[in-house]
XYZ file of C-alpha atoms in Angstrom:
67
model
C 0.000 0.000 0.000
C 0.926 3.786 -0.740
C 0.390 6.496 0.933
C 0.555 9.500 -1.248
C -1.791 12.058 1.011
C -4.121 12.638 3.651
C -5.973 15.228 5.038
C -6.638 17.479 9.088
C -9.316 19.855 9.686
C -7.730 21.986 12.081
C -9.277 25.019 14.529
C -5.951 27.309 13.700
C -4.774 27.405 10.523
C -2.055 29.706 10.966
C -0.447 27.801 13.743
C -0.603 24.917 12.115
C 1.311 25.916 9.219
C 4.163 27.596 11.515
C 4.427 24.526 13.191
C 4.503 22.259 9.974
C 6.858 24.564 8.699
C 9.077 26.475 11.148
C 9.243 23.549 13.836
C 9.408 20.570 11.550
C 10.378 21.979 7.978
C 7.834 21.298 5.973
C 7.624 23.311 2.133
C 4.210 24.889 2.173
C 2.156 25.226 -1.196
C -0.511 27.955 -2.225
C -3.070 28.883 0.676
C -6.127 29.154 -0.416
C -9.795 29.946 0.161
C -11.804 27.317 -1.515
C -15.425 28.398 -3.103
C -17.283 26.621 -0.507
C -15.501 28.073 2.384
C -12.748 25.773 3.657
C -8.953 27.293 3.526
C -7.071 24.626 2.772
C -2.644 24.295 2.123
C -0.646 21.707 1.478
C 2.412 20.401 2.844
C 5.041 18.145 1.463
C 7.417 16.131 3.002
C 11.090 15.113 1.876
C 9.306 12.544 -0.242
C 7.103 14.632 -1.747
C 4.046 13.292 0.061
C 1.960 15.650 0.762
C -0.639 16.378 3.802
C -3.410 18.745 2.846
C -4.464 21.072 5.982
C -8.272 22.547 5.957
C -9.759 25.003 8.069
C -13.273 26.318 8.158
C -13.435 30.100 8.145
C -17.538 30.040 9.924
C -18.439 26.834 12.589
C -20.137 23.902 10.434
C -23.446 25.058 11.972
C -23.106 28.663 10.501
C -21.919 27.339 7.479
C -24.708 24.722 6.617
C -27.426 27.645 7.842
C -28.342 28.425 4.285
C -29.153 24.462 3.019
């Protein structure tokens, strides 16, 4: 089996990335807002794998309101 990604949902997204990247040296790539309103980045390893990091800008509740 190969592992070539996986996915957090994370509360802060800008601590997350300093620690991905300042404490354990990750290469961050293109933060961005996606159109239904999850940031999400990704991170790569040395390997190239990469981990994809989301964050919700509103709580789910909020978010869903309009369904």
């Amino acid at each position: 089996m190969r592992l070539d990604g996986f996915g957090l949902l994370v509360e802060n997204m800008a601590k997350m990335i300093r620690f991905y990247r300042d404490v354990l040296g990750f290469e961050i790539k293109e933060e961005e807002l996606e159109p239904w309103g999850q940031r999400t980045c990704y991170i790569a390893d040395p390997e190239g794998n990469l981990i994809e990091i989301g964050s919700w800008n509103k709580p789910f509740e909020e978010k869903d309101a309009g369904r």
